[in-house]
Coordinates of C-alpha atoms and ligand atoms in Angstrom, one line a residue:
X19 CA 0.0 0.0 0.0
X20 CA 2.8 2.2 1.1
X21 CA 4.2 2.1 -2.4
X22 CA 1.1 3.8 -4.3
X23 CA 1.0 6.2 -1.6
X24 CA -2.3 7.2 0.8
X25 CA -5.4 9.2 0.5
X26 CA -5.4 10.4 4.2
X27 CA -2.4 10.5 6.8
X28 CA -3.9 10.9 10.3
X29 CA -1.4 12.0 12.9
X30 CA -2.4 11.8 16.6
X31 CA -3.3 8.8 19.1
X32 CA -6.3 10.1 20.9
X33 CA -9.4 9.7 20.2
X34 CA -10.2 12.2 17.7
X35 CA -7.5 10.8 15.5
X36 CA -8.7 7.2 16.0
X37 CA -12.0 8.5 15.4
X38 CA -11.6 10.1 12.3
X39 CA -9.1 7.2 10.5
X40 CA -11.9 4.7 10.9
X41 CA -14.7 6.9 9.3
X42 CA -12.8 7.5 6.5
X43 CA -11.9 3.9 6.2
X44 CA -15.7 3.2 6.1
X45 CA -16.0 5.5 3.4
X46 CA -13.0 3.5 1.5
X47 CA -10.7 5.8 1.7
X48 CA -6.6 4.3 3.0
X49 CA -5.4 5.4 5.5
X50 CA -2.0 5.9 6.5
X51 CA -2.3 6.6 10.9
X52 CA 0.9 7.9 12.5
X53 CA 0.3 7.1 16.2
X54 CA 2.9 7.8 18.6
X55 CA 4.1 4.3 19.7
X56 CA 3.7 5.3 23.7
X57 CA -0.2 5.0 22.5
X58 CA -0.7 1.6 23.0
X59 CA 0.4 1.6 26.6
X60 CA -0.6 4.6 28.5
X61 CA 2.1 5.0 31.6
X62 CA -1.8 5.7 33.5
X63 CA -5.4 4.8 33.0
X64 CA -7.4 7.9 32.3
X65 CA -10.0 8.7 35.2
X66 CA -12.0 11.0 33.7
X67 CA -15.4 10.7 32.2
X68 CA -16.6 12.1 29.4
X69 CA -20.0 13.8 28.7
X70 CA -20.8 12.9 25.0
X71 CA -23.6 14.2 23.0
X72 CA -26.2 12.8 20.6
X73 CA -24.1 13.9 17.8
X74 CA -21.2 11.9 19.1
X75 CA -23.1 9.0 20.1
X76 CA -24.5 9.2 17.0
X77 CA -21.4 8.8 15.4
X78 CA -19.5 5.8 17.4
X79 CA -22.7 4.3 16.6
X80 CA -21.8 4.4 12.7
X81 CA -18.2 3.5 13.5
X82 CA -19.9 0.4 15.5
X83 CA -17.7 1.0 18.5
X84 CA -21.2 2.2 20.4
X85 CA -22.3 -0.9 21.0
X86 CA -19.5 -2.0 22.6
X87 CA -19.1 1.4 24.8
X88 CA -22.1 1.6 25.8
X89 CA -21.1 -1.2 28.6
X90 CA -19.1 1.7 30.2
X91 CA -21.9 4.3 29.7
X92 CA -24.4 6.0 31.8
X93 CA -27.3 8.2 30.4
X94 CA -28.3 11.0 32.2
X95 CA -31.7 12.0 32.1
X96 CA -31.6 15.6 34.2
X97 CA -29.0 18.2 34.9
X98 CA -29.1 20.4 37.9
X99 CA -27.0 23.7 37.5
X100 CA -26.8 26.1 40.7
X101 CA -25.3 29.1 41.3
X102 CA -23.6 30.8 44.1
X103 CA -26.3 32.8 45.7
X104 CA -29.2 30.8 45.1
X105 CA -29.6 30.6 41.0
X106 CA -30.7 27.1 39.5
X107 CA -31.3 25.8 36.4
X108 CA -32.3 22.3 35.8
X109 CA -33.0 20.3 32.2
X110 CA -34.7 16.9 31.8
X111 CA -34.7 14.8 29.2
X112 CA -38.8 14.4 29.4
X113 CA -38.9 17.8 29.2
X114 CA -36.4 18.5 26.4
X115 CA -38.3 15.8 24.4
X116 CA -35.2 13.4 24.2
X117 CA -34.4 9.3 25.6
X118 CA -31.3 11.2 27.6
X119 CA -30.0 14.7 27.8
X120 CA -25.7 12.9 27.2
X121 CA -24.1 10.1 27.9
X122 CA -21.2 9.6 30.2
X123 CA -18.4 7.4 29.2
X124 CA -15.4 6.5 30.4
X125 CA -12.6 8.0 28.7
X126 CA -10.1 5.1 29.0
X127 CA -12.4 2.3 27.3
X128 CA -13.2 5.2 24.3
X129 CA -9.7 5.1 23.9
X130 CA -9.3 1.3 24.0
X131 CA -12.9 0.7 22.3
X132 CA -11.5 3.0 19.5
X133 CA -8.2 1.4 19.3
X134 CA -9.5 -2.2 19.0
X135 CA -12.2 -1.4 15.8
X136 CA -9.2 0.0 14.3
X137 CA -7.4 -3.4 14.0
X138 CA -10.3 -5.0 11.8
X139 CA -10.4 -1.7 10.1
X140 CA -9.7 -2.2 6.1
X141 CA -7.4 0.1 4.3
X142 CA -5.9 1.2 7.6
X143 CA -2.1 0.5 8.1
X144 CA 0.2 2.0 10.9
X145 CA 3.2 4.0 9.9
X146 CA 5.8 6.2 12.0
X147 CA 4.8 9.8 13.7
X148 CA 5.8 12.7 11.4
X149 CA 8.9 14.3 11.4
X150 CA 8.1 18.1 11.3
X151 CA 5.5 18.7 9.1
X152 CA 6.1 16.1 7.0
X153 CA 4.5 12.9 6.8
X154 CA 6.1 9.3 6.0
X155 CA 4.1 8.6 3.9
X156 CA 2.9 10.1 0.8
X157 CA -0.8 11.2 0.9
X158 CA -3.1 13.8 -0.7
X159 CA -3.8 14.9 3.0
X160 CA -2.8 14.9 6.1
X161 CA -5.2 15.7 9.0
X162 CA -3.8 16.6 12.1
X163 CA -5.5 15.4 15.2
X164 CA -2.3 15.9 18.1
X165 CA -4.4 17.5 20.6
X166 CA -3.3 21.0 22.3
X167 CA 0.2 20.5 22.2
X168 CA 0.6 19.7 18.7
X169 CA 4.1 19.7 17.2
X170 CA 3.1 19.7 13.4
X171 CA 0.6 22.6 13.9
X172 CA 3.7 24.8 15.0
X173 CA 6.0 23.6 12.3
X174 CA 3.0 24.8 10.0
X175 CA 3.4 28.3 11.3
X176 CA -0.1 28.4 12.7
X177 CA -0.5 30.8 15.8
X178 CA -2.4 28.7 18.6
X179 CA -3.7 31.7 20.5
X180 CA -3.7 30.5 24.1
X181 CA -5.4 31.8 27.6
X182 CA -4.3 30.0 30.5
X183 CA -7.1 29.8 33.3
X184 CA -4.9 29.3 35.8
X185 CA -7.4 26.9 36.8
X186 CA -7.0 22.6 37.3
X187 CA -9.6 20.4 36.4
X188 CA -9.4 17.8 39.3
X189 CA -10.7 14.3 38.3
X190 CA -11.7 11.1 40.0
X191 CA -14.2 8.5 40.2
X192 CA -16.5 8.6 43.3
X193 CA -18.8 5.9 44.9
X194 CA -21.8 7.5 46.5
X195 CA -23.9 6.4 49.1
X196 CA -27.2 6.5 47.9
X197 CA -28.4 6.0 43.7
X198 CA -28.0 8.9 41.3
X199 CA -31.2 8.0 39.1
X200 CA -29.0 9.4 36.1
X201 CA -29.1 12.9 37.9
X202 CA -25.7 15.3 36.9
X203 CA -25.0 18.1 39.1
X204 CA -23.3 21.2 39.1
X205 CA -22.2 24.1 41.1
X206 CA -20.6 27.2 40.5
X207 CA -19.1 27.9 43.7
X208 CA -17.3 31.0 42.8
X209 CA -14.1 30.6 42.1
X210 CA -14.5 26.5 41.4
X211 CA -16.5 24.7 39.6
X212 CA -17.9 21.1 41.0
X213 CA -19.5 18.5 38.5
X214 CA -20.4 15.2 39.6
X215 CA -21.1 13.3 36.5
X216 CA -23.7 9.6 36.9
X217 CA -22.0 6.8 36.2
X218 CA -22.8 3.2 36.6
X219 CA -18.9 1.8 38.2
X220 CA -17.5 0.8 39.8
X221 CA -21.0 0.6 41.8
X222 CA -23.8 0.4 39.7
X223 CA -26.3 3.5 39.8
X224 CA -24.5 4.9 42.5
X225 CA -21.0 6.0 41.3
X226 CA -20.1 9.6 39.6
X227 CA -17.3 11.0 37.5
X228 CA -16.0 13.9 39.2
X229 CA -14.7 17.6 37.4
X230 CA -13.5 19.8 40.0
X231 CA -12.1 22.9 38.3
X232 CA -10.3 25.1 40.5
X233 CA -7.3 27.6 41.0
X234 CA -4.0 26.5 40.4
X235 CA -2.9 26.5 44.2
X236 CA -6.4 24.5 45.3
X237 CA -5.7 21.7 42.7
X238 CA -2.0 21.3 43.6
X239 CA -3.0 21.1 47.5
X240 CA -6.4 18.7 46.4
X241 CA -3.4 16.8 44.1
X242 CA -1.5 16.4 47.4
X243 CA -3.6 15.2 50.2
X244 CA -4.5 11.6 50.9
X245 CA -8.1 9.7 49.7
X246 CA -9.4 10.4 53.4
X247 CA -8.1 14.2 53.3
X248 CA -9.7 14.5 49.6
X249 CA -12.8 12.9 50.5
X250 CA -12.9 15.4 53.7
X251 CA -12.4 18.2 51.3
X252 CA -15.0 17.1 48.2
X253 CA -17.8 16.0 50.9
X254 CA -17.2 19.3 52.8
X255 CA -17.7 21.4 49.6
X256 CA -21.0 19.5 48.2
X257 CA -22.4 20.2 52.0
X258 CA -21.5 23.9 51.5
X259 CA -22.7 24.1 48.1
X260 CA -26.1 22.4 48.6
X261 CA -27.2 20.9 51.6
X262 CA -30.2 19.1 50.3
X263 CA -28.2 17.8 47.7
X264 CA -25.6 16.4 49.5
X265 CA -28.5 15.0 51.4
X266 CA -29.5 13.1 48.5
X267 CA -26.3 11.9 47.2
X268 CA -25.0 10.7 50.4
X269 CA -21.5 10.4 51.5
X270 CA -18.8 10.4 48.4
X271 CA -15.6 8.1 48.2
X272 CA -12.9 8.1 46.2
X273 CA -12.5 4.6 44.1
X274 CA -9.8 6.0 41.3
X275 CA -6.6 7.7 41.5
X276 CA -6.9 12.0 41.5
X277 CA -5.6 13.3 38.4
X278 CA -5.4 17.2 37.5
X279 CA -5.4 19.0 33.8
X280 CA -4.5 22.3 33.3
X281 CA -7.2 24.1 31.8
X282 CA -7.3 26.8 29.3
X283 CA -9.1 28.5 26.0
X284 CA -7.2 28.5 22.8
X285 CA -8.1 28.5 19.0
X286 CA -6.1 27.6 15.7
X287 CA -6.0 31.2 13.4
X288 CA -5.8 28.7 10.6
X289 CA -7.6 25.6 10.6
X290 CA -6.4 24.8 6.8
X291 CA -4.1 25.2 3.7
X292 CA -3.1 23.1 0.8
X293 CA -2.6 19.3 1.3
X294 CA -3.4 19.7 5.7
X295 CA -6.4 20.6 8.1
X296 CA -6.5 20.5 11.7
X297 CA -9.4 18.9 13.9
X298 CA -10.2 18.3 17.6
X299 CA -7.8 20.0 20.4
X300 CA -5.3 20.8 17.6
X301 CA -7.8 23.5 16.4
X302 CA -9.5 24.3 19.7
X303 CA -9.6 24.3 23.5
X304 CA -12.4 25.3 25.8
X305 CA -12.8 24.8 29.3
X306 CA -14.6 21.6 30.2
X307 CA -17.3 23.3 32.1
X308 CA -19.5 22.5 29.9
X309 CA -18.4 19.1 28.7
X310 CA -17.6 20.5 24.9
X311 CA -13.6 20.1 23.9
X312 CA -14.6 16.1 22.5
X313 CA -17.7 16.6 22.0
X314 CA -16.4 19.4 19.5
X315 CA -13.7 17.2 18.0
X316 CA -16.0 14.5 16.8
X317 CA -18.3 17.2 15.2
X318 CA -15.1 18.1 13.3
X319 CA -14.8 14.1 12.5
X320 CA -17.9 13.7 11.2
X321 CA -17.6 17.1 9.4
X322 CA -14.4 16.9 7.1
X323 CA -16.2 13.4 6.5
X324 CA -19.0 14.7 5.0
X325 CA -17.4 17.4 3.0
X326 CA -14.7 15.0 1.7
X327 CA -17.3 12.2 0.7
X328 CA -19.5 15.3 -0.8
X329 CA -16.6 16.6 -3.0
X330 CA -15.9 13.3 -4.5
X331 CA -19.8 12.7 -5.7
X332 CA -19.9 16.2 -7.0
X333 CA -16.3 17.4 -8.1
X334 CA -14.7 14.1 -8.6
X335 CA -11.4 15.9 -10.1
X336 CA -10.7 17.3 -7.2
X337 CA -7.4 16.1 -4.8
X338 CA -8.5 15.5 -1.2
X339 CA -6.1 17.9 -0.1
X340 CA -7.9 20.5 -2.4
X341 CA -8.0 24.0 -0.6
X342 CA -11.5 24.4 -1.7
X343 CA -12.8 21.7 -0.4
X344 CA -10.8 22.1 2.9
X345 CA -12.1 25.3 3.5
X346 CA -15.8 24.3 3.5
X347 CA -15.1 22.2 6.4
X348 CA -13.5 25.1 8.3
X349 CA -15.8 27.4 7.6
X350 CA -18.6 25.2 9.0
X351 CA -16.8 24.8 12.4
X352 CA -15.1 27.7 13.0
X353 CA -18.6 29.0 13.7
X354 CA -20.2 26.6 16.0
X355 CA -16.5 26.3 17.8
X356 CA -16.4 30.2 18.6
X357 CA -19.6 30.3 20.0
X358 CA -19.0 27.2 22.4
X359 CA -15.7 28.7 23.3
X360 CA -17.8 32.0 23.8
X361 CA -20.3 30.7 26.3
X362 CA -17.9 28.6 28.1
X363 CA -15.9 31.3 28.4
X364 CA -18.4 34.0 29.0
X365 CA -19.8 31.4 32.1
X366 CA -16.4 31.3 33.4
X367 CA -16.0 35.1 33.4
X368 CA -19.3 35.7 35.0
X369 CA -18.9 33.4 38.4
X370 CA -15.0 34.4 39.0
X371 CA -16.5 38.0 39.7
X372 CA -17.1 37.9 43.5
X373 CA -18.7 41.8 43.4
X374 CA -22.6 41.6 45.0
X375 CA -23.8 43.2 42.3
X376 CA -23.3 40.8 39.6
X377 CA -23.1 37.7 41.8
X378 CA -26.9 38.6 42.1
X379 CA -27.5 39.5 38.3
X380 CA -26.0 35.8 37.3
X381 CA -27.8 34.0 39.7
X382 CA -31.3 35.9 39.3
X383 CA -30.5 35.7 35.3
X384 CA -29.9 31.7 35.9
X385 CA -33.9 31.3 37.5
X386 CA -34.9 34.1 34.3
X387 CA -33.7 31.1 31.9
X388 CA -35.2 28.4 34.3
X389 CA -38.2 30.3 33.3
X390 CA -37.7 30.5 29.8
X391 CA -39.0 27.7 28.6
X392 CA -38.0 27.9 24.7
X393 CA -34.3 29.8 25.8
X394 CA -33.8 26.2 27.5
X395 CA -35.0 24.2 24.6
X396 CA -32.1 26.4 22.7
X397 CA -29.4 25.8 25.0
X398 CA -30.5 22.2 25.2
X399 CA -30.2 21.8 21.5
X400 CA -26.8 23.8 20.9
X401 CA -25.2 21.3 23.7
X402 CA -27.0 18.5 22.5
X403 CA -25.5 18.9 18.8
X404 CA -22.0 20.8 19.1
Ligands
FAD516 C1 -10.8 17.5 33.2 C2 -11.4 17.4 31.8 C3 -12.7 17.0 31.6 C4 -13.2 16.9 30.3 N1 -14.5 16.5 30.1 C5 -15.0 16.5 28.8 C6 -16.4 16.1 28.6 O1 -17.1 15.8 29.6 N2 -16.8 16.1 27.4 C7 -16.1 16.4 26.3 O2 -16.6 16.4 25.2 N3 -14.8 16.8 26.5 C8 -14.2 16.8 27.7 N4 -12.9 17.2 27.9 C9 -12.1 17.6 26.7 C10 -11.5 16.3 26.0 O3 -10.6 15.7 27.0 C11 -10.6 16.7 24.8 O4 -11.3 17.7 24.0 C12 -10.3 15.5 24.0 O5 -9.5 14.6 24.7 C13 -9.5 16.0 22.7 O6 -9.2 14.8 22.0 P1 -8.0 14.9 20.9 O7 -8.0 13.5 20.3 O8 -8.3 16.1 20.0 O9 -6.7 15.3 21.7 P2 -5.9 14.4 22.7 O10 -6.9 13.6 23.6 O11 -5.0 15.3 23.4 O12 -5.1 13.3 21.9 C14 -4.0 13.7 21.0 C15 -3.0 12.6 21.1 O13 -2.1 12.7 20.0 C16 -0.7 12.5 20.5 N5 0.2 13.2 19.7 C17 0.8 14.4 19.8 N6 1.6 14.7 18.8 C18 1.7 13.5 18.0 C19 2.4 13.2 16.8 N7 3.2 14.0 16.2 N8 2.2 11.9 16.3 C20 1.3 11.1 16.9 N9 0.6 11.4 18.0 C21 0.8 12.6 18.6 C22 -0.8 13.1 22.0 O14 0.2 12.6 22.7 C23 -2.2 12.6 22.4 O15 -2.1 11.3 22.9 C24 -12.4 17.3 29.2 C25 -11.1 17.7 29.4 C26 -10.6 17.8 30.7 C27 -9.2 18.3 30.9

């Protein structure tokens, strides 16, 4: 295969890379996938848990990994968002007109889920990681799926515009006391964030994936206490932030290891030129408040997809690295992208200013939206379909 060259090289081993190489080796493309070889055997199992959308869902489902992944999935059928002086906002999936509002999955079988379809995958073969910008193998386009840090964007030249947070997203898997009934909570608690995410293990119906994004100097001392200490900590913080709540979720233990990601907001200027586009992290970062930044980076999948398998039924002479072509699929996500990375960031801005003033405008403008019944069906639907 090597020796008549490739239609797409794919560089990057997470799951937006995996992701993309099998869909466009279901659309018969060949695929040449330069994975770093550390891939296969991550030094650590990822903790975290992943809200995924119906657009996402939608397409493992065509990859056929769904199936399988759904074993380590939990639907959540309501969302309960409160603020730090009394605002709430809560979504159902009854309500919204949906089976569930996401799904939560566990990030390390995606991964592993992903990795194993892509060994019965046809006209997919494994080469070595590029070497600057160029790839080992010759192909009409190379799609770059490294995630934040990648190497081949900046030997591209493209300016990765980046705003550090100074805030941690703290994650761990919790065991609660009593069942979650598919219930995901959230507080903004001014300057963190807490999101306990259902999840069906290790207990079933009563475990959670927890996001805790905080400052800097909170994660590294959360980082550096012991499970009791943590627990002492996380439990202490649900009490303060709702006590009815905490009430119903009972006490929370720690049943992973703690892990801590440095979060910030960033965007590609460019997400294309001749023969090379960028998806997933590569091209964007947003703060997972909002459970977006994968979400996002299948959208992008299933979008070059589409305009790729478009431009061959309708301008068959064109290369797959054609400009053109490459710039539809930027121009239809640069859009939606902004405007995620907008409201996350616009959220985040909003409940790190401790003034009375506007701590009462955002929590009395969170009830207005409670209230609101078709400006909740909206949000619904933009998280819904990133
Ligand atoms: C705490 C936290 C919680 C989150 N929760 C959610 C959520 O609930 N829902 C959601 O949608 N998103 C969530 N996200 C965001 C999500 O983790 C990312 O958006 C997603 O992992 C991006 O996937 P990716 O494949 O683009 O990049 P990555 O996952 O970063 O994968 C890129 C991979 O490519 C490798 N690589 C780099 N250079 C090369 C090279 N030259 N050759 C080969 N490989 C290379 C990297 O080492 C890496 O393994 C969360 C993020 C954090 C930090």
């Amino acid at each position: 295969m090597s020796a008549t060259g490739f239609d797409v090289c794919v560089s990057g081993s997470g799951a937006v890379a995996m992701s993309l190489t099998l869909a466009l080796s279901a659309e018969g493309w060949r695929v040449a996938w330069a994975r770093s070889p550390e891939a296969t055997s991550p030094a650590k199992a990822d903790v975290r848990t992943y809200a995924l959308n119906a657009r996402a869902i939608t397409l493992l489902e065509r990859l056929r990994v769904w199936p399988a992944l759904k074993a380590f999935s939990s639907p959540v059928f309501e969302m309960k968002i409160c603020g730090d002086g009394g605002g709430a906002l809560s979504f159902s999936a009854w309500q919204q007109q949906v089976t569930e509002l996401a799904w939560i999955v566990d990030a390390a079988a995606l991964e592993r889920l992903l990795g194993e379809a892509l060994r019965f995958a046809p006209r997919v073969e494994i080469v070595p990681p590029l070497q600057g910008a160029q790839a080992p193998v010759k192909a009409a386009l190379l799609a770059i799926c490294e995630g934040k840090h990648s190497g081949t964007r900046a030997d591209l030249g493209v300016e990765f515009a980046r705003q550090d947070y100074g805030h941690w997203g703290v994650a761990t898997r919790l065991k609660a006391e009593r069942p979650h009934n598919g219930v995901a909570r959230q507080w903004f608690r001014s300057p963190d964030i807490l999101a306990l995410l259902p999840f069906n293990q290790p207990d079933p119906d009563a475990s959670y994936g927890l996001v805790w994004s905080v400052p800097k100097e909170r994660a590294e001392h959360l980082l550096s206490l012991n499970t009791a200490d943590f627990e002492l900590e996380l439990n202490d913080a649900v009490l303060q932030s709702a006590p009815e709540a905490a009430e119903q979720i009972g006490h929370l233990s720690v049943a992973s290891e703690v892990a801590g990601w440095p979060l910030a907001l960033a965007q590609a200027d460019r997400w294309m030129g001749p023969g090379w586009v960028l998806l997933g992290d590569a091209a964007h970062q947003v703060h997972p408040l909002a459970g977006q930044g994968l979400n996002l980076g299948l959208a992008d999948v299933d979008t070059l997809v589409t305009v790729l398998r478009e431009a061959r039924q309708r301008e068959p002479w064109r290369t797959l690295g054609d400009e053109r072509t490459l710039r539809r699929y930027a121009r239809r996500r640069e859009t939606p992208t902004r405007a995620m990375a907008g409201l996350t960031d616009g959220l985040l801005h909003l409940f790190a200013d401790q003034r009375g003033p506007l701590k009462d405008l955002r929590n009395a403008g969170m009830t207005l939206v409670e209230r609101l019944g078709p400006v909740k069906h909206w949000l619904v639907g933009r998280a819904l379909d990133a």
